[in-house]
PDB file of C-alpha atoms and ligand atoms in Angstrom:
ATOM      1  CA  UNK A 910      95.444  74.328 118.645  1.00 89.00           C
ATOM      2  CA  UNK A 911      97.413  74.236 121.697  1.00 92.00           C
ATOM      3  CA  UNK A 912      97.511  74.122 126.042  1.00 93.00           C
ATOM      4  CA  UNK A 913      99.338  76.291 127.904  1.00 93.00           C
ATOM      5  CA  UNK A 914     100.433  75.448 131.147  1.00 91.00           C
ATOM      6  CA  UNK A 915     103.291  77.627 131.617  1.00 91.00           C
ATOM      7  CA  UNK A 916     103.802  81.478 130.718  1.00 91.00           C
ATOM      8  CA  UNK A 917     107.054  79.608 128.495  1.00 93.00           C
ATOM      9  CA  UNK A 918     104.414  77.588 126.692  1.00 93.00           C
ATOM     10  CA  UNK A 919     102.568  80.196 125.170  1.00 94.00           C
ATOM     11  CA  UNK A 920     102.589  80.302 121.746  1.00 92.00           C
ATOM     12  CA  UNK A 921     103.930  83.728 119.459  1.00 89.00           C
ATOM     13  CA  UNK A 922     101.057  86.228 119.183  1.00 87.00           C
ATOM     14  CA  UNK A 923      99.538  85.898 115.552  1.00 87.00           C
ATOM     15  CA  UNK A 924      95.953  86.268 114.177  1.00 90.00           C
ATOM     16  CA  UNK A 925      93.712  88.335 116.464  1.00 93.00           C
ATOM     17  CA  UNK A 926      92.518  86.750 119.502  1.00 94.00           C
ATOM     18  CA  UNK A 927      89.318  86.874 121.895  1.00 96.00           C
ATOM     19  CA  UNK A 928      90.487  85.815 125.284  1.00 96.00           C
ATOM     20  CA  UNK A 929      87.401  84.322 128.167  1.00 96.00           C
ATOM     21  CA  UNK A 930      87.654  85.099 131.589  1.00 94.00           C
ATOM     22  CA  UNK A 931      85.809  84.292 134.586  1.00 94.00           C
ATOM     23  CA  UNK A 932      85.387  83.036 137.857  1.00 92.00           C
ATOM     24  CA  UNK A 933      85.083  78.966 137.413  1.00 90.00           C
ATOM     25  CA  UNK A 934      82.333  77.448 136.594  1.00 91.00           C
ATOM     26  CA  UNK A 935      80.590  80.082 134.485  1.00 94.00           C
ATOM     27  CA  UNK A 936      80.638  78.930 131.884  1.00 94.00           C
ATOM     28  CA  UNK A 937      83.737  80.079 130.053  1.00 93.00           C
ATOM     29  CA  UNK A 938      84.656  77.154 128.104  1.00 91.00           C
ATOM     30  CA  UNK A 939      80.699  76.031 127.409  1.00 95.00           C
ATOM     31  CA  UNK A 940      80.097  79.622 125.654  1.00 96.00           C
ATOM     32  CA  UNK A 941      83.041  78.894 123.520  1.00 94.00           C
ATOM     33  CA  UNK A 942      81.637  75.805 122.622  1.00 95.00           C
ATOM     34  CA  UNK A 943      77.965  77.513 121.713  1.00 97.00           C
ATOM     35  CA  UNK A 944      79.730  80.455 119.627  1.00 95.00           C
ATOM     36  CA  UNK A 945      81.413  78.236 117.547  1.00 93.00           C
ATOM     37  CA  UNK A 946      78.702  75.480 117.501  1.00 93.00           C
ATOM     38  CA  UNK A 947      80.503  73.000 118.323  1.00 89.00           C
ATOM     39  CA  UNK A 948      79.294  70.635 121.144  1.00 86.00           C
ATOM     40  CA  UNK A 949      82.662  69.073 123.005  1.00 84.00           C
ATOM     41  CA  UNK A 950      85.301  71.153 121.792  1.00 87.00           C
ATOM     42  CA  UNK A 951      86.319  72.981 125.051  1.00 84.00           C
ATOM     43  CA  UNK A 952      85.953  70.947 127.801  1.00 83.00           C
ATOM     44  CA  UNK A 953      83.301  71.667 130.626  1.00 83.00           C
ATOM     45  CA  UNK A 954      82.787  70.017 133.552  1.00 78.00           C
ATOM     46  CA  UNK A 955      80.322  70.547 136.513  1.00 80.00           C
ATOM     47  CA  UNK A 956      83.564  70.870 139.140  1.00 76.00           C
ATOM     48  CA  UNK A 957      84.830  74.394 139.582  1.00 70.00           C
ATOM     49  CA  UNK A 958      88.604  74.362 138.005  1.00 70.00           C
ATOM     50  CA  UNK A 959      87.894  72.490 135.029  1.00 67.00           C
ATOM     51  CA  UNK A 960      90.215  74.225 132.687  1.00 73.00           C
ATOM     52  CA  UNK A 961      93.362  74.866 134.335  1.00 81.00           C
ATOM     53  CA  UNK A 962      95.475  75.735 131.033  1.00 90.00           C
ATOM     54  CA  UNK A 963      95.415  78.325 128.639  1.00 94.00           C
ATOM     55  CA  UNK A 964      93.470  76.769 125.670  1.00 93.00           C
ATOM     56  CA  UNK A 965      93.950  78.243 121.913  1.00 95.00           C
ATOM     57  CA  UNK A 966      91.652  77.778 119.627  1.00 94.00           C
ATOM     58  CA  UNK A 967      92.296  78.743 116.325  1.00 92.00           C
ATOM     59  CA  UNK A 968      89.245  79.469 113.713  1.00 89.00           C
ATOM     60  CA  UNK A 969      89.854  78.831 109.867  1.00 84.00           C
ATOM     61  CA  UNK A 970      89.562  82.083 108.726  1.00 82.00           C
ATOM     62  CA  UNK A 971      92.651  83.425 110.919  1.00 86.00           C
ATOM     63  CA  UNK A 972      91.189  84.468 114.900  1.00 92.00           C
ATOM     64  CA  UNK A 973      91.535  82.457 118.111  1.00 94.00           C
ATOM     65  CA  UNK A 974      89.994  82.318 120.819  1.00 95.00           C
ATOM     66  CA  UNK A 975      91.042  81.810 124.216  1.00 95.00           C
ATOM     67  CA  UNK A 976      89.941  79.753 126.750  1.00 93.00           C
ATOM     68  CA  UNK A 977      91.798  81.403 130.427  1.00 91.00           C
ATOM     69  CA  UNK A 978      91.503  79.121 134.099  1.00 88.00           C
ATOM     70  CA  UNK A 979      88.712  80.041 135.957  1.00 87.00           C
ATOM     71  CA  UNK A 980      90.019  82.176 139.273  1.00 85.00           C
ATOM     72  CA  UNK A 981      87.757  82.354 142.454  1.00 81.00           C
ATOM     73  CA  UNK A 982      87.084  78.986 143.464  1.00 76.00           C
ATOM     74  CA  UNK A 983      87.636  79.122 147.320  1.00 69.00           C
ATOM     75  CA  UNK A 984      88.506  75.634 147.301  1.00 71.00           C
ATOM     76  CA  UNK A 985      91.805  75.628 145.516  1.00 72.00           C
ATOM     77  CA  UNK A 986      95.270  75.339 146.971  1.00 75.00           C
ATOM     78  CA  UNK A 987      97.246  79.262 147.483  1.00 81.00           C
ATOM     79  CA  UNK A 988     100.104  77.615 145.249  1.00 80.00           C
ATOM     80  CA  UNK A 989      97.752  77.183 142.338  1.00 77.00           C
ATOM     81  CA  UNK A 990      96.048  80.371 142.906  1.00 80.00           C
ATOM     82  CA  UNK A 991      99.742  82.066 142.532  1.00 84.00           C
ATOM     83  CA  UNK A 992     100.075  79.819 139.153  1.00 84.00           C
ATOM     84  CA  UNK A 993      96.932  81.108 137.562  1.00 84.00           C
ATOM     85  CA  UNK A 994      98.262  84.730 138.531  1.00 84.00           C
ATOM     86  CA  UNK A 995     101.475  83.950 136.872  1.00 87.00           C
ATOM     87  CA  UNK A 996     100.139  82.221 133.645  1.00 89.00           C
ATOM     88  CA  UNK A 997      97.036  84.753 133.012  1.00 88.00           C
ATOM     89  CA  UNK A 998      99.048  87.295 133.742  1.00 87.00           C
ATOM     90  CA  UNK A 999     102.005  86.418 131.060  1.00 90.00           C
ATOM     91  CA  UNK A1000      99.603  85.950 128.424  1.00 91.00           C
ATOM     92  CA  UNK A1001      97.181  89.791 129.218  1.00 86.00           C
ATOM     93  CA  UNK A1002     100.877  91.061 129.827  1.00 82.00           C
ATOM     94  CA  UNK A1003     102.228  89.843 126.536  1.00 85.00           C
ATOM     95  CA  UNK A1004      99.499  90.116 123.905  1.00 84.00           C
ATOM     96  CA  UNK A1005      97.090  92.239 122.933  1.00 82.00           C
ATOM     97  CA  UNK A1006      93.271  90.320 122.339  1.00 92.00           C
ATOM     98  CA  UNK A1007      91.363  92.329 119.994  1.00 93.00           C
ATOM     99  CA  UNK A1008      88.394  91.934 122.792  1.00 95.00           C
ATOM    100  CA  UNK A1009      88.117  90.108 126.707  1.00 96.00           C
ATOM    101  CA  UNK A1010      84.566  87.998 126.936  1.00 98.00           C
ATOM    102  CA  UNK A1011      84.393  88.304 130.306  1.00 97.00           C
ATOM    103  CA  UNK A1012      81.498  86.332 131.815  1.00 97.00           C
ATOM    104  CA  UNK A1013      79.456  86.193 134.968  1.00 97.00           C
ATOM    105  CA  UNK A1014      76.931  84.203 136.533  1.00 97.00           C
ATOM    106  CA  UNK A1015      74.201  86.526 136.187  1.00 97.00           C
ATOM    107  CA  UNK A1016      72.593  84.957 139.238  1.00 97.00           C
ATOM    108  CA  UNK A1017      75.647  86.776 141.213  1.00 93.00           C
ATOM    109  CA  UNK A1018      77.252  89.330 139.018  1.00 92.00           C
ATOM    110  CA  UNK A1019      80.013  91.395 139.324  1.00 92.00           C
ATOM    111  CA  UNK A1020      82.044  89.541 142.628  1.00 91.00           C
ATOM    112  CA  UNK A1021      85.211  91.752 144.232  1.00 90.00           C
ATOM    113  CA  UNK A1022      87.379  89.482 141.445  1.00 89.00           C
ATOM    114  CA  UNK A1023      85.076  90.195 138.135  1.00 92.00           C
ATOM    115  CA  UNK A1024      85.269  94.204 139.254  1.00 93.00           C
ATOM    116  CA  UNK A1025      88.845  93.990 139.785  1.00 90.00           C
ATOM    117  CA  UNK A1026      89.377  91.956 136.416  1.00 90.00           C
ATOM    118  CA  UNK A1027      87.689  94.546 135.211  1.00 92.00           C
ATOM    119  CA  UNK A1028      89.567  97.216 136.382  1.00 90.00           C
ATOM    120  CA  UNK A1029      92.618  95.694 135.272  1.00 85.00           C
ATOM    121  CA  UNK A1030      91.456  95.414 131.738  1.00 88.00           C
ATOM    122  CA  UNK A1031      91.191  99.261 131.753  1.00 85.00           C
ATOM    123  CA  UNK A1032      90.603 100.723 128.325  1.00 83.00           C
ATOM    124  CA  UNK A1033      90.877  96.950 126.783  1.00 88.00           C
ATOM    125  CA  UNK A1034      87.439  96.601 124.849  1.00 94.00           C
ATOM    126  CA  UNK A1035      85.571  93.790 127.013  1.00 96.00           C
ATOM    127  CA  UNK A1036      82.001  92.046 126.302  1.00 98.00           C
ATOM    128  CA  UNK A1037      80.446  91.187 129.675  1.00 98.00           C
ATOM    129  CA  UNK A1038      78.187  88.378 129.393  1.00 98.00           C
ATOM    130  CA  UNK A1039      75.346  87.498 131.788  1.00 98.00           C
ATOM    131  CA  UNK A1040      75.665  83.867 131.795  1.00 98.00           C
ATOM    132  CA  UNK A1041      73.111  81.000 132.620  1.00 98.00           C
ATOM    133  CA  UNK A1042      70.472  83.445 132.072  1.00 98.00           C
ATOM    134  CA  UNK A1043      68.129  80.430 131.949  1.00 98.00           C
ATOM    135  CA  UNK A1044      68.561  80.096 135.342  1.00 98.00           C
ATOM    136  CA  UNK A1045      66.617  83.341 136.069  1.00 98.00           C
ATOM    137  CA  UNK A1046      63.081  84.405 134.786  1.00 97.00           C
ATOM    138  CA  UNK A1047      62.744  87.302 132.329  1.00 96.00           C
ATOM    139  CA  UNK A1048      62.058  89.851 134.912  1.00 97.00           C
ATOM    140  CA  UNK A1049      65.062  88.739 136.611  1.00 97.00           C
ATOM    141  CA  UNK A1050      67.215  88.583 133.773  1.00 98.00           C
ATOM    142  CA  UNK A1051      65.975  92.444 132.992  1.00 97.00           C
ATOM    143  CA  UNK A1052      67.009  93.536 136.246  1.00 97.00           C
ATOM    144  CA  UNK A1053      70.211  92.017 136.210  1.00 97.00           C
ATOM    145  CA  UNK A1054      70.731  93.440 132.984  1.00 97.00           C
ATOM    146  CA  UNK A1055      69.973  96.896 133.987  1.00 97.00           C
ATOM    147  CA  UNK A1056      72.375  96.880 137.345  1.00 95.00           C
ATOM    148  CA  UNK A1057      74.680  95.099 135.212  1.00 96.00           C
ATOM    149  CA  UNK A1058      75.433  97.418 132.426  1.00 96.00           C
ATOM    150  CA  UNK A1059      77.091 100.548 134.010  1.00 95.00           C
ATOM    151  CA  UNK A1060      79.848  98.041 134.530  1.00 95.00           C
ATOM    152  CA  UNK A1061      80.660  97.905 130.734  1.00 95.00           C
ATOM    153  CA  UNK A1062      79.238  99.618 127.260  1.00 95.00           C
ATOM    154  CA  UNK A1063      78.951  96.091 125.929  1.00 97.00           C
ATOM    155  CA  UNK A1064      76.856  93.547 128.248  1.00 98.00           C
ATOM    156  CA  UNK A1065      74.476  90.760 127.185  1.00 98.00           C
ATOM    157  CA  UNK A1066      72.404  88.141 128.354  1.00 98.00           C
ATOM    158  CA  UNK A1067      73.485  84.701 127.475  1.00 98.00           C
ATOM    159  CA  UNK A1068      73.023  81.087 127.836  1.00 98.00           C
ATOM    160  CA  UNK A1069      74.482  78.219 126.267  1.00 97.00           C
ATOM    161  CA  UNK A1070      71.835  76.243 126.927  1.00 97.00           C
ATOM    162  CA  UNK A1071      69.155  77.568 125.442  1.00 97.00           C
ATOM    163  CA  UNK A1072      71.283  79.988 122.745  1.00 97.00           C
ATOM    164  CA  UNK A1073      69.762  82.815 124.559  1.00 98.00           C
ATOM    165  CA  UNK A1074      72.282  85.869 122.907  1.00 98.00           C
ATOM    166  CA  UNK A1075      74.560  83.306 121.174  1.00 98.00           C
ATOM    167  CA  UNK A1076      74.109  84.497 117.692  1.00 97.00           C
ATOM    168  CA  UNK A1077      74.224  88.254 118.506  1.00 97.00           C
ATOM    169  CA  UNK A1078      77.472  87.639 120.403  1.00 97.00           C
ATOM    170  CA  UNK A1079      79.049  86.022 117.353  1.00 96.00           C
ATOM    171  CA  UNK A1080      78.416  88.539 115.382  1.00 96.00           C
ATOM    172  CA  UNK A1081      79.945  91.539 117.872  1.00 96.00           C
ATOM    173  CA  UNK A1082      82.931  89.030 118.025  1.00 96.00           C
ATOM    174  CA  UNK A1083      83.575  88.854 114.442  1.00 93.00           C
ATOM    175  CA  UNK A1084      83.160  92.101 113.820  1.00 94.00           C
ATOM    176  CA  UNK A1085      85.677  92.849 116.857  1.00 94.00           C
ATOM    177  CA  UNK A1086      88.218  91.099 115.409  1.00 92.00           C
ATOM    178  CA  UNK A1087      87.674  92.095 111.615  1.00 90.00           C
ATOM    179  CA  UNK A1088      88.148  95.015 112.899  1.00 88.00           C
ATOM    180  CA  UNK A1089      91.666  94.466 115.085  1.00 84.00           C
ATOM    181  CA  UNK A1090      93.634  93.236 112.423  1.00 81.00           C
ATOM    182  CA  UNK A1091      96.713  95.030 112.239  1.00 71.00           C
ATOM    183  CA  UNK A1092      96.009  96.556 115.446  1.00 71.00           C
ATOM    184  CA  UNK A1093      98.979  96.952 118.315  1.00 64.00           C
ATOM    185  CA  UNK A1094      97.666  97.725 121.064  1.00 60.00           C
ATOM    186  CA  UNK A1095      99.628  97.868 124.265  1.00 62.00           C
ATOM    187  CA  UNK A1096      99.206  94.508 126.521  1.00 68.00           C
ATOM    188  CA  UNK A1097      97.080  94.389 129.664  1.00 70.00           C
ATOM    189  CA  UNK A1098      99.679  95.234 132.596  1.00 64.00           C
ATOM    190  CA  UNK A1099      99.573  94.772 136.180  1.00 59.00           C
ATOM    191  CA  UNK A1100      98.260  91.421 137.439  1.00 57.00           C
TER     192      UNK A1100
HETATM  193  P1  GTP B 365      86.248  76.354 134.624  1.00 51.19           P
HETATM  194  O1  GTP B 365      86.959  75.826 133.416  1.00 51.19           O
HETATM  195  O2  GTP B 365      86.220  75.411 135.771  1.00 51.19           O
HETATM  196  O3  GTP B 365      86.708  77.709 135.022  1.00 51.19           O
HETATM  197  O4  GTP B 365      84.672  76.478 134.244  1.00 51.19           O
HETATM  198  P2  GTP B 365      83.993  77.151 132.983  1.00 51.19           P
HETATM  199  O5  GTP B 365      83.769  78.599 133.261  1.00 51.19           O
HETATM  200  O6  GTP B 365      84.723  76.818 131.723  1.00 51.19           O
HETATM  201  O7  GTP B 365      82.540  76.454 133.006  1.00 51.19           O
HETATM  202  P3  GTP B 365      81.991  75.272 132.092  1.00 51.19           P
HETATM  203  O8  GTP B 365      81.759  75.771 130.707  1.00 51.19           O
HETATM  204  O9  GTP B 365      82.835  74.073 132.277  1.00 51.19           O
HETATM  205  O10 GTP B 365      80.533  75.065 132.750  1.00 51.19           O
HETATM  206  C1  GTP B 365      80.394  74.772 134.128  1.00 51.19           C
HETATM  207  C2  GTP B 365      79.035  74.115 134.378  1.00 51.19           C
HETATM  208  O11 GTP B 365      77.984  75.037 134.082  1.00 51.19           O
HETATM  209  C3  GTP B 365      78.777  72.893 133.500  1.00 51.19           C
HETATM  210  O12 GTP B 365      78.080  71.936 134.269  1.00 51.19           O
HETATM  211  C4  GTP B 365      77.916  73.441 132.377  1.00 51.19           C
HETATM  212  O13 GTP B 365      77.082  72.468 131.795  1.00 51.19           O
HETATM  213  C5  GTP B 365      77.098  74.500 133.115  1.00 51.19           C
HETATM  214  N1  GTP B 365      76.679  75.596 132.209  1.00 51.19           N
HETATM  215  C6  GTP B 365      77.470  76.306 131.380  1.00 51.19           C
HETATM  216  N2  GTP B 365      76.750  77.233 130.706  1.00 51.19           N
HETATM  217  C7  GTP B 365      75.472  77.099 131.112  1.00 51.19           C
HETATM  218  C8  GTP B 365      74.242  77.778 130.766  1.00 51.19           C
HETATM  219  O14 GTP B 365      74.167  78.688 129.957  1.00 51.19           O
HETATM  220  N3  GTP B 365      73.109  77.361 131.433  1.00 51.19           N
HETATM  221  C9  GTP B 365      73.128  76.360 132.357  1.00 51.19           C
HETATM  222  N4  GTP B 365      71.966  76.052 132.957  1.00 51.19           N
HETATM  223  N5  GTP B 365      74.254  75.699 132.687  1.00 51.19           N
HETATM  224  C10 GTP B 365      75.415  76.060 132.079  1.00 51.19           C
HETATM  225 MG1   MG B 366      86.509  75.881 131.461  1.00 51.19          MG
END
């Protein structure tokens, strides 16, 4: 539907939105692509920073989702670091996503920036997914999963790749944002 590059470009709050967040490369904008079956739609890339707007996309029955910059990657300048603060934090300052996918590599969950992300999002109802989970074997994943879930009441495994938790995501989605329309809640303040 639309790129945002600048807190001014953001288009008016309307139909209920799911935002993604994460550090880069985890995968944000290749889940988006797997939920909605839909092979190049967001574009991924195998160099950290890929997405460096905030990408709409709008579903025909009336939701978006949202595609958010990746933050963390140690390589990028402090100026753009200070633009991704600015421009993620207009858009959880001004609008209120009826959920926040936010996904880690579940190789290295839960980094100082996921827990304060996190911590930020407060009471905001937020789906953690384990990403990449095909990277790790099923003991592994079971671990993780089990360290991973007193950080949210809502964490999954997932993988694009192999659809590992795909379709049971979709549905927690939709029914997420069946259920938030109407809804005002306040915005996300503070970053
Ligand atoms: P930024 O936009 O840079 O923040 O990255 P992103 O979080 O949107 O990641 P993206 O979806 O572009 O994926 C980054 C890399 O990880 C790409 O090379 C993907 O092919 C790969 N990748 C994404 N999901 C999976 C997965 O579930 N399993 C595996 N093995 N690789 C994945
Ligand atoms: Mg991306």
């Amino acid at each position: 539907m639309l790129a945002a590059g600048r807190p001014a470009d953001l288009p008016p709050a309307g139909p209920p939105e799911i935002a993604f967040a994460g550090r880069s490369n985890v995968g944000k904008s290749s889940a988006i692509n797997a939920l909605l079956g839909r092979k190049g739609l967001a574009r991924t890339s195998k160099t950290p920073g890929r997405t460096q707007t905030i990408n709409f996309y709008e579903l025909e029955w009336g939701a978006r989702l949202v595609d958010l910059p990746g933050y963390g990657y140690a390589r990028v300048p402090k100026a753009m670091r200070e633009q991704w603060k600015a421009l993620v934090g207009a858009y959880l300052d001004s609008r209120n996503p009826a959920a926040v996918v936010l996904i880690m590599d579940a190789r290295h969950p839960a980094t100082d920036l996921d827990t304060q992300l996190l911590a930020l999002l407060g009471e905001h109802r937020v789906l953690v997914l384990l990403s990449k989970a095909d990277k790790l074997p099923r003991a592994a994943q079971k671990s993780t999963l089990q360290e991973a879930s007193s950080l949210s009441p809502h964490v999954r495994l997932f993988s694009s790749t192999t659809r590992q938790g795909v379709e049971e995501c979709r549905d927690l989605l939709a029914q997420w944002l069946q259920a938030d329309r109407g809804n005002k809640r306040p915005p996300v303040k503070g970053i």
